[in-house]
PDB file of C-alpha atoms in Angstrom:
ATOM      1  CA  MET D  14      72.049 117.612  78.267  1.00 55.00           C
ATOM      2  CA  ASN D  15      70.902 115.273  75.508  1.00 62.00           C
ATOM      3  CA  ASP D  16      73.655 112.664  75.298  1.00 78.00           C
ATOM      4  CA  LEU D  17      72.814 110.590  78.366  1.00 80.00           C
ATOM      5  CA  ARG D  18      74.866 107.618  77.186  1.00 76.00           C
ATOM      6  CA  ALA D  19      77.982 109.771  76.926  1.00 83.00           C
ATOM      7  CA  LEU D  20      77.325 111.153  80.398  1.00 83.00           C
ATOM      8  CA  ARG D  21      76.910 107.644  81.790  1.00 79.00           C
ATOM      9  CA  ASP D  22      80.196 106.590  80.172  1.00 78.00           C
ATOM     10  CA  ALA D  23      81.917 109.619  81.715  1.00 84.00           C
ATOM     11  CA  PHE D  24      80.583 108.655  85.154  1.00 81.00           C
ATOM     12  CA  GLY D  25      81.999 105.179  84.496  1.00 77.00           C
ATOM     13  CA  ALA D  26      85.532 106.566  84.427  1.00 74.00           C
ATOM     14  CA  PHE D  27      85.409 106.750  88.217  1.00 76.00           C
ATOM     15  CA  LEU D  28      86.929 103.629  89.799  1.00 76.00           C
ATOM     16  CA  THR D  29      84.593 102.100  92.369  1.00 83.00           C
ATOM     17  CA  GLY D  30      84.036  98.977  94.361  1.00 87.00           C
ATOM     18  CA  VAL D  31      81.125  96.612  93.783  1.00 91.00           C
ATOM     19  CA  THR D  32      78.374  96.007  96.330  1.00 95.00           C
ATOM     20  CA  VAL D  33      75.251  93.914  96.572  1.00 95.00           C
ATOM     21  CA  VAL D  34      72.379  95.680  98.313  1.00 96.00           C
ATOM     22  CA  ALA D  35      69.935  93.237  99.886  1.00 96.00           C
ATOM     23  CA  THR D  36      66.717  93.175 101.887  1.00 96.00           C
ATOM     24  CA  PHE D  37      63.480  91.149 102.108  1.00 95.00           C
ATOM     25  CA  ASN D  38      60.298  91.697 100.108  1.00 93.00           C
ATOM     26  CA  ASP D  39      56.772  91.727 101.494  1.00 90.00           C
ATOM     27  CA  GLU D  40      56.518  87.955 101.102  1.00 91.00           C
ATOM     28  CA  GLY D  41      59.643  87.445 103.186  1.00 92.00           C
ATOM     29  CA  GLY D  42      61.888  86.452 100.302  1.00 92.00           C
ATOM     30  CA  PRO D  43      65.402  87.866  99.943  1.00 95.00           C
ATOM     31  CA  ILE D  44      66.070  90.306  97.107  1.00 93.00           C
ATOM     32  CA  GLY D  45      69.334  91.872  96.042  1.00 93.00           C
ATOM     33  CA  PHE D  46      71.061  93.798  93.277  1.00 92.00           C
ATOM     34  CA  THR D  47      74.532  95.069  92.448  1.00 92.00           C
ATOM     35  CA  ALA D  48      75.350  98.713  93.041  1.00 90.00           C
ATOM     36  CA  ASN D  49      78.536 100.736  92.776  1.00 86.00           C
ATOM     37  CA  SER D  50      76.968 104.091  93.712  1.00 89.00           C
ATOM     38  CA  PHE D  51      77.805 103.582  97.388  1.00 92.00           C
ATOM     39  CA  THR D  52      79.600 105.813  99.855  1.00 92.00           C
ATOM     40  CA  SER D  53      80.089 106.381 103.549  1.00 93.00           C
ATOM     41  CA  VAL D  54      78.269 109.441 104.910  1.00 95.00           C
ATOM     42  CA  SER D  55      78.863 109.844 108.640  1.00 94.00           C
ATOM     43  CA  LEU D  56      80.632 108.183 111.558  1.00 93.00           C
ATOM     44  CA  ASP D  57      78.401 109.702 114.253  1.00 94.00           C
ATOM     45  CA  PRO D  58      75.713 108.683 113.659  1.00 96.00           C
ATOM     46  CA  PRO D  59      77.053 105.855 111.466  1.00 96.00           C
ATOM     47  CA  LEU D  60      75.477 106.429 108.049  1.00 97.00           C
ATOM     48  CA  LEU D  61      76.025 105.258 104.477  1.00 96.00           C
ATOM     49  CA  LEU D  62      74.154 105.692 101.227  1.00 96.00           C
ATOM     50  CA  VAL D  63      73.393 103.903  97.993  1.00 95.00           C
ATOM     51  CA  CYS D  64      71.568 105.239  94.936  1.00 94.00           C
ATOM     52  CA  LEU D  65      68.712 103.308  93.358  1.00 93.00           C
ATOM     53  CA  ALA D  66      67.139 103.971  89.971  1.00 91.00           C
ATOM     54  CA  LYS D  67      63.414 104.599  90.060  1.00 92.00           C
ATOM     55  CA  THR D  68      63.087 102.163  87.153  1.00 91.00           C
ATOM     56  CA  SER D  69      64.571  99.324  89.240  1.00 90.00           C
ATOM     57  CA  ARG D  70      62.228  96.420  89.872  1.00 89.00           C
ATOM     58  CA  ASN D  71      63.378  96.642  93.508  1.00 90.00           C
ATOM     59  CA  TYR D  72      62.343 100.296  93.858  1.00 93.00           C
ATOM     60  CA  GLN D  73      58.998  99.783  95.610  1.00 93.00           C
ATOM     61  CA  THR D  74      60.431  97.241  98.018  1.00 94.00           C
ATOM     62  CA  LEU D  75      63.319  99.487  99.042  1.00 94.00           C
ATOM     63  CA  MET D  76      60.993 102.458  99.473  1.00 95.00           C
ATOM     64  CA  THR D  77      59.086 100.632 102.219  1.00 93.00           C
ATOM     65  CA  ALA D  78      61.656  98.221 103.680  1.00 95.00           C
ATOM     66  CA  LYS D  79      62.627  98.754 107.322  1.00 96.00           C
ATOM     67  CA  GLY D  80      66.275  98.306 106.378  1.00 96.00           C
ATOM     68  CA  PHE D  81      68.814  96.926 103.927  1.00 97.00           C
ATOM     69  CA  SER D  82      72.336  95.534 103.838  1.00 97.00           C
ATOM     70  CA  VAL D  83      75.326  96.549 101.761  1.00 97.00           C
ATOM     71  CA  ASN D  84      77.778  93.743 100.976  1.00 96.00           C
ATOM     72  CA  ILE D  85      81.126  94.916  99.586  1.00 96.00           C
ATOM     73  CA  LEU D  86      82.287  92.124  97.306  1.00 94.00           C
ATOM     74  CA  SER D  87      85.837  90.795  97.602  1.00 91.00           C
ATOM     75  CA  GLU D  88      88.146  90.428  94.638  1.00 85.00           C
ATOM     76  CA  ASP D  89      87.297  86.744  94.101  1.00 85.00           C
ATOM     77  CA  GLN D  90      83.526  87.362  93.962  1.00 91.00           C
ATOM     78  CA  LYS D  91      83.175  88.509  90.379  1.00 89.00           C
ATOM     79  CA  ASP D  92      80.738  85.650  89.794  1.00 90.00           C
ATOM     80  CA  VAL D  93      78.551  86.939  92.644  1.00 92.00           C
ATOM     81  CA  SER D  94      78.495  90.373  91.045  1.00 91.00           C
ATOM     82  CA  ASN D  95      77.498  88.899  87.702  1.00 89.00           C
ATOM     83  CA  THR D  96      74.754  86.802  89.313  1.00 90.00           C
ATOM     84  CA  PHE D  97      73.151  89.773  91.050  1.00 90.00           C
ATOM     85  CA  ALA D  98      73.464  91.998  87.991  1.00 86.00           C
ATOM     86  CA  ARG D  99      71.422  89.613  85.830  1.00 82.00           C
ATOM     87  CA  PRO D 100      67.775  88.509  85.951  1.00 79.00           C
ATOM     88  CA  VAL D 101      68.558  85.178  87.634  1.00 74.00           C
ATOM     89  CA  GLU D 102      65.561  83.426  89.190  1.00 75.00           C
ATOM     90  CA  ASP D 103      67.205  82.475  92.514  1.00 84.00           C
ATOM     91  CA  ARG D 104      70.208  84.716  92.965  1.00 88.00           C
ATOM     92  CA  PHE D 105      70.664  83.817  96.612  1.00 92.00           C
ATOM     93  CA  ALA D 106      71.249  80.154  95.808  1.00 89.00           C
ATOM     94  CA  ALA D 107      74.666  81.188  94.495  1.00 85.00           C
ATOM     95  CA  VAL D 108      75.889  82.722  97.777  1.00 92.00           C
ATOM     96  CA  ASP D 109      76.325  81.764 101.414  1.00 94.00           C
ATOM     97  CA  TRP D 110      74.306  84.253 103.453  1.00 96.00           C
ATOM     98  CA  GLN D 111      72.515  84.755 106.730  1.00 96.00           C
ATOM     99  CA  LYS D 112      70.451  87.416 108.458  1.00 96.00           C
ATOM    100  CA  GLY D 113      72.470  90.283 109.885  1.00 96.00           C
ATOM    101  CA  PRO D 114      71.926  91.815 113.323  1.00 96.00           C
ATOM    102  CA  PHE D 115      69.153  94.089 111.990  1.00 96.00           C
ATOM    103  CA  GLY D 116      67.668  91.347 109.832  1.00 95.00           C
ATOM    104  CA  SER D 117      68.834  91.952 106.244  1.00 97.00           C
ATOM    105  CA  PRO D 118      70.856  89.380 104.267  1.00 96.00           C
ATOM    106  CA  VAL D 119      74.623  89.575 104.779  1.00 97.00           C
ATOM    107  CA  PHE D 120      77.044  87.538 102.688  1.00 97.00           C
ATOM    108  CA  SER D 121      80.022  85.373 103.610  1.00 95.00           C
ATOM    109  CA  ASN D 122      83.507  85.941 102.174  1.00 93.00           C
ATOM    110  CA  VAL D 123      82.865  89.598 101.331  1.00 95.00           C
ATOM    111  CA  ALA D 124      85.356  92.374 102.014  1.00 92.00           C
ATOM    112  CA  ALA D 125      82.867  93.921 104.441  1.00 94.00           C
ATOM    113  CA  TRP D 126      79.147  94.060 105.127  1.00 97.00           C
ATOM    114  CA  PHE D 127      76.865  96.608 106.748  1.00 97.00           C
ATOM    115  CA  ASP D 128      73.367  95.881 108.065  1.00 97.00           C
ATOM    116  CA  CYS D 129      71.330  99.088 108.143  1.00 97.00           C
ATOM    117  CA  SER D 130      68.014 100.482 109.254  1.00 97.00           C
ATOM    118  CA  ALA D 131      66.306 102.837 106.826  1.00 96.00           C
ATOM    119  CA  TYR D 132      67.317 106.332 107.983  1.00 96.00           C
ATOM    120  CA  GLU D 133      66.188 108.613 105.158  1.00 95.00           C
ATOM    121  CA  ARG D 134      65.160 108.504 101.516  1.00 96.00           C
ATOM    122  CA  VAL D 135      66.025 111.490  99.333  1.00 95.00           C
ATOM    123  CA  ASP D 136      64.472 112.077  95.923  1.00 94.00           C
ATOM    124  CA  ALA D 137      67.188 112.838  93.366  1.00 93.00           C
ATOM    125  CA  GLY D 138      66.087 113.071  89.720  1.00 92.00           C
ATOM    126  CA  ASP D 139      65.678 109.636  88.193  1.00 92.00           C
ATOM    127  CA  HIS D 140      67.164 108.003  91.322  1.00 94.00           C
ATOM    128  CA  VAL D 141      66.433 107.875  95.031  1.00 94.00           C
ATOM    129  CA  ILE D 142      69.224 108.149  97.596  1.00 95.00           C
ATOM    130  CA  LEU D 143      68.824 105.495 100.287  1.00 96.00           C
ATOM    131  CA  ILE D 144      70.541 106.569 103.503  1.00 97.00           C
ATOM    132  CA  GLY D 145      71.023 103.760 105.982  1.00 96.00           C
ATOM    133  CA  LYS D 146      71.967 103.863 109.645  1.00 97.00           C
ATOM    134  CA  ILE D 147      74.508 101.131 110.335  1.00 97.00           C
ATOM    135  CA  GLU D 148      73.210  98.765 113.012  1.00 97.00           C
ATOM    136  CA  GLY D 149      75.971  96.196 112.579  1.00 96.00           C
ATOM    137  CA  PHE D 150      78.978  95.569 110.350  1.00 96.00           C
ATOM    138  CA  GLU D 151      81.905  93.250 109.759  1.00 95.00           C
ATOM    139  CA  ASN D 152      85.231  93.945 108.063  1.00 92.00           C
ATOM    140  CA  SER D 153      87.036  90.808 106.868  1.00 88.00           C
ATOM    141  CA  GLY D 154      90.205  92.565 105.684  1.00 79.00           C
ATOM    142  CA  LYS D 155      89.847  91.078 102.212  1.00 83.00           C
ATOM    143  CA  THR D 156      90.650  93.219  99.175  1.00 80.00           C
ATOM    144  CA  GLY D 157      87.553  94.533  97.435  1.00 86.00           C
ATOM    145  CA  LEU D 158      86.523  93.925  93.834  1.00 87.00           C
ATOM    146  CA  GLY D 159      87.001  96.992  91.626  1.00 83.00           C
ATOM    147  CA  TYR D 160      84.954  98.274  88.699  1.00 81.00           C
ATOM    148  CA  ALA D 161      85.610 100.951  86.055  1.00 74.00           C
ATOM    149  CA  ARG D 162      84.434 101.644  82.497  1.00 72.00           C
ATOM    150  CA  GLY D 163      82.235  98.577  82.416  1.00 74.00           C
ATOM    151  CA  GLY D 164      84.897  96.101  83.539  1.00 73.00           C
ATOM    152  CA  TYR D 165      86.278  94.555  86.713  1.00 75.00           C
ATOM    153  CA  PHE D 166      89.736  95.035  88.109  1.00 69.00           C
ATOM    154  CA  THR D 167      91.394  93.396  91.098  1.00 67.00           C
ATOM    155  CA  PRO D 168      94.316  95.287  92.622  1.00 60.00           C
ATOM    156  CA  ALA D 169      95.850  92.227  94.257  1.00 58.00           C
ATOM    157  CA  LEU D 170      95.808  90.241  91.004  1.00 52.00           C
ATOM    158  CA  THR D 171      97.526  93.141  89.246  1.00 57.00           C
ATOM    159  CA  GLU D 172     100.217  93.011  91.910  1.00 58.00           C
ATOM    160  CA  LYS D 173     100.552  89.245  91.531  1.00 57.00           C
ATOM    161  CA  SER D 174     101.196  89.724  87.827  1.00 56.00           C
ATOM    162  CA  LEU D 175     103.802  92.323  88.674  1.00 58.00           C
ATOM    163  CA  LEU D 176     105.476  89.939  91.105  1.00 57.00           C
ATOM    164  CA  ALA D 177     105.506  87.161  88.539  1.00 56.00           C
ATOM    165  CA  ASN D 178     107.390  89.360  86.084  1.00 55.00           C
ATOM    166  CA  VAL D 179     110.178  90.410  88.451  1.00 56.00           C
ATOM    167  CA  GLU D 180     113.521  88.991  87.464  1.00 56.00           C
ATOM    168  CA  GLY D 181     116.255  88.150  89.944  1.00 57.00           C
ATOM    169  CA  SER D 182     116.262  88.191  93.735  1.00 66.00           C
ATOM    170  CA  LEU D 183     113.063  89.352  95.427  1.00 80.00           C
ATOM    171  CA  SER D 184     112.093  89.959  99.058  1.00 85.00           C
ATOM    172  CA  VAL D 185     108.497  90.458 100.126  1.00 87.00           C
ATOM    173  CA  GLY D 186     107.817  92.359 103.334  1.00 90.00           C
ATOM    174  CA  ALA D 187     104.716  93.177 105.329  1.00 91.00           C
ATOM    175  CA  VAL D 188     103.593  96.134 107.397  1.00 94.00           C
ATOM    176  CA  ALA D 189     101.545  93.846 109.622  1.00 93.00           C
ATOM    177  CA  GLU D 190      99.112  95.934 111.681  1.00 93.00           C
ATOM    178  CA  ARG D 191      96.743  95.045 114.485  1.00 92.00           C
ATOM    179  CA  THR D 192      94.731  97.643 116.410  1.00 90.00           C
ATOM    180  CA  GLY D 193      97.126 100.515 115.821  1.00 92.00           C
ATOM    181  CA  GLU D 194     100.353  98.549 116.296  1.00 94.00           C
ATOM    182  CA  ILE D 195     102.739  96.996 113.775  1.00 95.00           C
ATOM    183  CA  LEU D 196     105.090  94.047 114.092  1.00 95.00           C
ATOM    184  CA  LEU D 197     108.838  94.614 113.862  1.00 96.00           C
ATOM    185  CA  VAL D 198     111.447  91.843 114.022  1.00 94.00           C
ATOM    186  CA  ARG D 199     115.149  91.865 114.780  1.00 94.00           C
ATOM    187  CA  ASP D 200     117.612  92.290 111.927  1.00 92.00           C
ATOM    188  CA  THR D 201     121.069  90.682 111.794  1.00 89.00           C
ATOM    189  CA  ASN D 202     122.623  93.690 113.560  1.00 90.00           C
ATOM    190  CA  GLY D 203     120.243  93.703 116.507  1.00 92.00           C
ATOM    191  CA  GLY D 204     118.084  96.512 115.202  1.00 95.00           C
ATOM    192  CA  TRP D 205     114.469  96.423 114.062  1.00 96.00           C
ATOM    193  CA  THR D 206     113.036  95.775 110.631  1.00 95.00           C
ATOM    194  CA  LEU D 207     109.834  94.583 108.973  1.00 94.00           C
ATOM    195  CA  PRO D 208     109.252  90.855 108.524  1.00 93.00           C
ATOM    196  CA  PHE D 209     110.473  89.769 105.089  1.00 90.00           C
ATOM    197  CA  VAL D 210     110.373  86.445 103.249  1.00 87.00           C
ATOM    198  CA  ASP D 211     112.223  85.480 100.089  1.00 83.00           C
ATOM    199  CA  LYS D 212     110.170  84.694  97.019  1.00 73.00           C
ATOM    200  CA  ALA D 213     111.450  81.985  94.690  1.00 65.00           C
ATOM    201  CA  GLU D 214     110.830  82.536  90.978  1.00 56.00           C
ATOM    202  CA  SER D 215     108.584  79.467  90.866  1.00 53.00           C
ATOM    203  CA  GLU D 216     106.387  80.605  93.752  1.00 57.00           C
ATOM    204  CA  GLY D 217     103.121  82.455  93.422  1.00 55.00           C
ATOM    205  CA  MET D 218     101.680  84.948  95.883  1.00 56.00           C
ATOM    206  CA  GLU D 219      99.604  82.215  97.513  1.00 60.00           C
ATOM    207  CA  ALA D 220     102.810  80.686  98.934  1.00 62.00           C
ATOM    208  CA  LEU D 221     103.859  83.849 100.760  1.00 71.00           C
ATOM    209  CA  GLU D 222     101.207  84.101 103.473  1.00 79.00           C
ATOM    210  CA  PRO D 223     102.051  80.613 104.853  1.00 85.00           C
ATOM    211  CA  GLN D 224     105.724  81.634 104.904  1.00 84.00           C
ATOM    212  CA  PHE D 225     104.910  84.749 106.921  1.00 85.00           C
ATOM    213  CA  THR D 226     102.703  82.714 109.257  1.00 86.00           C
ATOM    214  CA  ALA D 227     105.458  80.147 109.830  1.00 88.00           C
ATOM    215  CA  GLU D 228     108.011  82.858 110.611  1.00 87.00           C
ATOM    216  CA  ILE D 229     105.783  85.005 112.825  1.00 90.00           C
ATOM    217  CA  GLY D 230     103.667  82.313 114.449  1.00 90.00           C
ATOM    218  CA  LEU D 231     100.427  84.207 113.769  1.00 90.00           C
ATOM    219  CA  SER D 232      98.002  84.314 110.880  1.00 88.00           C
ATOM    220  CA  ILE D 233      98.595  87.165 108.470  1.00 88.00           C
ATOM    221  CA  GLN D 234      96.453  88.411 105.610  1.00 83.00           C
ATOM    222  CA  THR D 235      98.258  90.471 103.013  1.00 80.00           C
ATOM    223  CA  GLY D 236      96.364  93.369 101.497  1.00 79.00           C
ATOM    224  CA  LEU D 237      97.347  96.014  98.988  1.00 79.00           C
ATOM    225  CA  LEU D 238     100.843  96.764  97.784  1.00 81.00           C
ATOM    226  CA  TYR D 239     102.511  99.542  99.753  1.00 86.00           C
ATOM    227  CA  SER D 240     106.083  99.916  98.504  1.00 88.00           C
ATOM    228  CA  ILE D 241     108.205  98.746  95.568  1.00 86.00           C
ATOM    229  CA  TYR D 242     111.882  99.569  95.758  1.00 86.00           C
ATOM    230  CA  GLU D 243     115.174  98.265  94.514  1.00 83.00           C
ATOM    231  CA  ASP D 244     118.104  97.920  96.869  1.00 82.00           C
ATOM    232  CA  THR D 245     120.741  98.998  94.374  1.00 79.00           C
ATOM    233  CA  LYS D 246     123.598  98.055  96.714  1.00 79.00           C
ATOM    234  CA  ALA D 247     122.384  94.486  97.192  1.00 76.00           C
ATOM    235  CA  GLY D 248     120.906  94.139  93.691  1.00 75.00           C
ATOM    236  CA  ARG D 249     117.592  93.056  95.160  1.00 78.00           C
ATOM    237  CA  GLN D 250     113.956  94.003  94.551  1.00 85.00           C
ATOM    238  CA  ASN D 251     111.689  94.562  97.549  1.00 87.00           C
ATOM    239  CA  PHE D 252     107.895  94.520  97.613  1.00 88.00           C
ATOM    240  CA  VAL D 253     106.148  95.559 100.838  1.00 90.00           C
ATOM    241  CA  TYR D 254     102.452  94.903 101.462  1.00 88.00           C
ATOM    242  CA  ARG D 255      99.986  96.256 103.967  1.00 89.00           C
ATOM    243  CA  ALA D 256      98.749  93.334 106.039  1.00 88.00           C
ATOM    244  CA  ALA D 257      96.379  92.437 108.874  1.00 89.00           C
ATOM    245  CA  LEU D 258      97.872  90.437 111.736  1.00 89.00           C
ATOM    246  CA  GLY D 259      95.881  87.783 113.580  1.00 89.00           C
ATOM    247  CA  ASP D 260      95.325  87.568 117.317  1.00 91.00           C
ATOM    248  CA  GLY D 261      97.926  86.226 119.722  1.00 92.00           C
ATOM    249  CA  THR D 262     101.546  86.821 120.676  1.00 92.00           C
ATOM    250  CA  PRO D 263     104.099  86.662 117.828  1.00 92.00           C
ATOM    251  CA  LYS D 264     106.881  84.134 118.312  1.00 91.00           C
ATOM    252  CA  VAL D 265     109.396  86.630 116.938  1.00 92.00           C
ATOM    253  CA  GLY D 266     109.657  90.394 117.171  1.00 92.00           C
ATOM    254  CA  GLN D 267     107.559  92.903 119.050  1.00 94.00           C
ATOM    255  CA  MET D 268     104.435  94.961 118.498  1.00 95.00           C
ATOM    256  CA  PHE D 269     104.974  98.731 118.471  1.00 96.00           C
ATOM    257  CA  PRO D 270     102.320 101.476 118.569  1.00 95.00           C
ATOM    258  CA  LEU D 271     102.379 103.482 115.346  1.00 94.00           C
ATOM    259  CA  GLN D 272     103.142 106.685 117.252  1.00 92.00           C
ATOM    260  CA  GLN D 273     105.985 105.080 119.256  1.00 94.00           C
ATOM    261  CA  LEU D 274     108.085 103.388 116.595  1.00 95.00           C
ATOM    262  CA  PRO D 275     111.785 102.783 117.387  1.00 95.00           C
ATOM    263  CA  LEU D 276     112.945 104.746 114.334  1.00 95.00           C
ATOM    264  CA  ASP D 277     116.464 105.277 115.704  1.00 95.00           C
ATOM    265  CA  ASN D 278     116.929 101.489 115.891  1.00 95.00           C
ATOM    266  CA  ILE D 279     115.710 100.773 112.353  1.00 95.00           C
ATOM    267  CA  HIS D 280     119.021 100.705 110.522  1.00 92.00           C
ATOM    268  CA  ASP D 281     117.708 100.096 107.009  1.00 90.00           C
ATOM    269  CA  SER D 282     116.795 103.567 105.720  1.00 91.00           C
ATOM    270  CA  ALA D 283     114.198 102.225 103.275  1.00 90.00           C
ATOM    271  CA  VAL D 284     112.393 100.279 106.009  1.00 93.00           C
ATOM    272  CA  ARG D 285     112.625 103.263 108.355  1.00 94.00           C
ATOM    273  CA  GLU D 286     110.999 105.564 105.809  1.00 93.00           C
ATOM    274  CA  THR D 287     108.360 102.928 105.004  1.00 94.00           C
ATOM    275  CA  VAL D 288     107.140 102.537 108.590  1.00 95.00           C
ATOM    276  CA  LYS D 289     107.431 106.284 109.232  1.00 94.00           C
ATOM    277  CA  ARG D 290     105.249 106.982 106.192  1.00 92.00           C
ATOM    278  CA  TYR D 291     102.785 104.273 107.235  1.00 94.00           C
ATOM    279  CA  ALA D 292     102.355 105.862 110.655  1.00 93.00           C
ATOM    280  CA  GLN D 293     101.735 109.263 109.077  1.00 91.00           C
ATOM    281  CA  GLU D 294      99.313 107.952 106.441  1.00 89.00           C
ATOM    282  CA  SER D 295      97.372 105.923 109.016  1.00 87.00           C
ATOM    283  CA  THR D 296      96.683 109.113 110.937  1.00 82.00           C
ATOM    284  CA  LEU D 297      95.406 110.854 107.808  1.00 74.00           C
ATOM    285  CA  GLY D 298      93.588 107.844 106.407  1.00 73.00           C
ATOM    286  CA  ASN D 299      95.330 108.085 103.012  1.00 74.00           C
ATOM    287  CA  PHE D 300      97.685 105.397 101.712  1.00 81.00           C
ATOM    288  CA  GLY D 301      99.944 105.413  98.674  1.00 81.00           C
ATOM    289  CA  ILE D 302     102.454 103.192  96.898  1.00 83.00           C
ATOM    290  CA  TYR D 303     106.133 104.123  96.939  1.00 85.00           C
ATOM    291  CA  VAL D 304     108.067 103.293  93.781  1.00 82.00           C
ATOM    292  CA  GLY D 305     111.810 103.864  93.553  1.00 82.00           C
ATOM    293  CA  ASN D 306     114.977 102.625  95.206  1.00 83.00           C
ATOM    294  CA  GLN D 307     116.305 102.706  98.765  1.00 79.00           C
ATOM    295  CA  GLU D 308     117.296 106.357  98.425  1.00 82.00           C
ATOM    296  CA  LYS D 309     114.768 108.123  96.238  1.00 83.00           C
ATOM    297  CA  GLY D 310     111.426 107.556  94.599  1.00 83.00           C
ATOM    298  CA  ARG D 311     107.849 108.755  94.477  1.00 82.00           C
ATOM    299  CA  VAL D 312     104.684 108.007  96.463  1.00 81.00           C
ATOM    300  CA  HIS D 313     101.630 107.480  94.281  1.00 71.00           C
ATOM    301  CA  ALA D 314      98.383 108.153  96.176  1.00 59.00           C
ATOM    302  CA  VAL D 315      95.937 105.362  95.440  1.00 58.00           C
ATOM    303  CA  ALA D 316      93.522 104.681  98.303  1.00 44.00           C
ATOM    304  CA  ARG D 317      91.611 106.247 101.120  1.00 43.00           C
ATOM    305  CA  LYS D 318      91.029 104.447 104.389  1.00 40.00           C
ATOM    306  CA  GLY D 319      87.485 104.095 105.630  1.00 38.00           C
TER     307      GLY D 319
END
């Protein structure tokens, strides 16, 4: 294998997230670098790994550090990624951070962070595989920043562009989940449906979360797109998002466990199939996007949970 650049470009076809790995050096100063060669390894014990080039200036520090953190950047942290990918003198001045429960730097406003003890180091060619045991973590529910073929992508921004280009009447719904339950609200016929809000042509996505919050009475954080379908009878487009529901009691509707959904009382067939699919995909850990109309369409597999 002589063409290493071509091989590297081929590896770059794989869509990944972007992380910043961080720890402290021998002098007690924070160090960090971007990495997209990150993956979960085990739930019991809780393990993850990142790969570090032996040519990295952080190599010696990571080979002796008692632990490290992995900060999964959110979609609005492209500037953080750029800062930690370049030889900036004080990278940490550009981020809000604190020590995690095991002592490594963890960042604010990330999609998730993991603070790890050093579990094992595995020699692997021109890299070393750093396996960390997770001593603490936090999941904000934010959408992660994506990276492929040398460039960033943000799934939510792609969806916002799609929303902006929809012509005519549009409803935006949410599969709002909290600890294995989703929120359903009453429809006009006394049955159950998902919470929906109407989107005006002049409104951006940023206006929708406050509308949901006002209707439900709880905070809601929309995530990735889950279903796009046209109601051909009503002449209306529908976008449904996965969402995280805040704590408290909703002022409308009821929380239902995913395995005890009132499917017989969901009169809208498209909504019924949406929540039924969500319950099934939650069990498997795989989520897709449905594209079609209220009667037929196709599910495109796009993401894996956890």
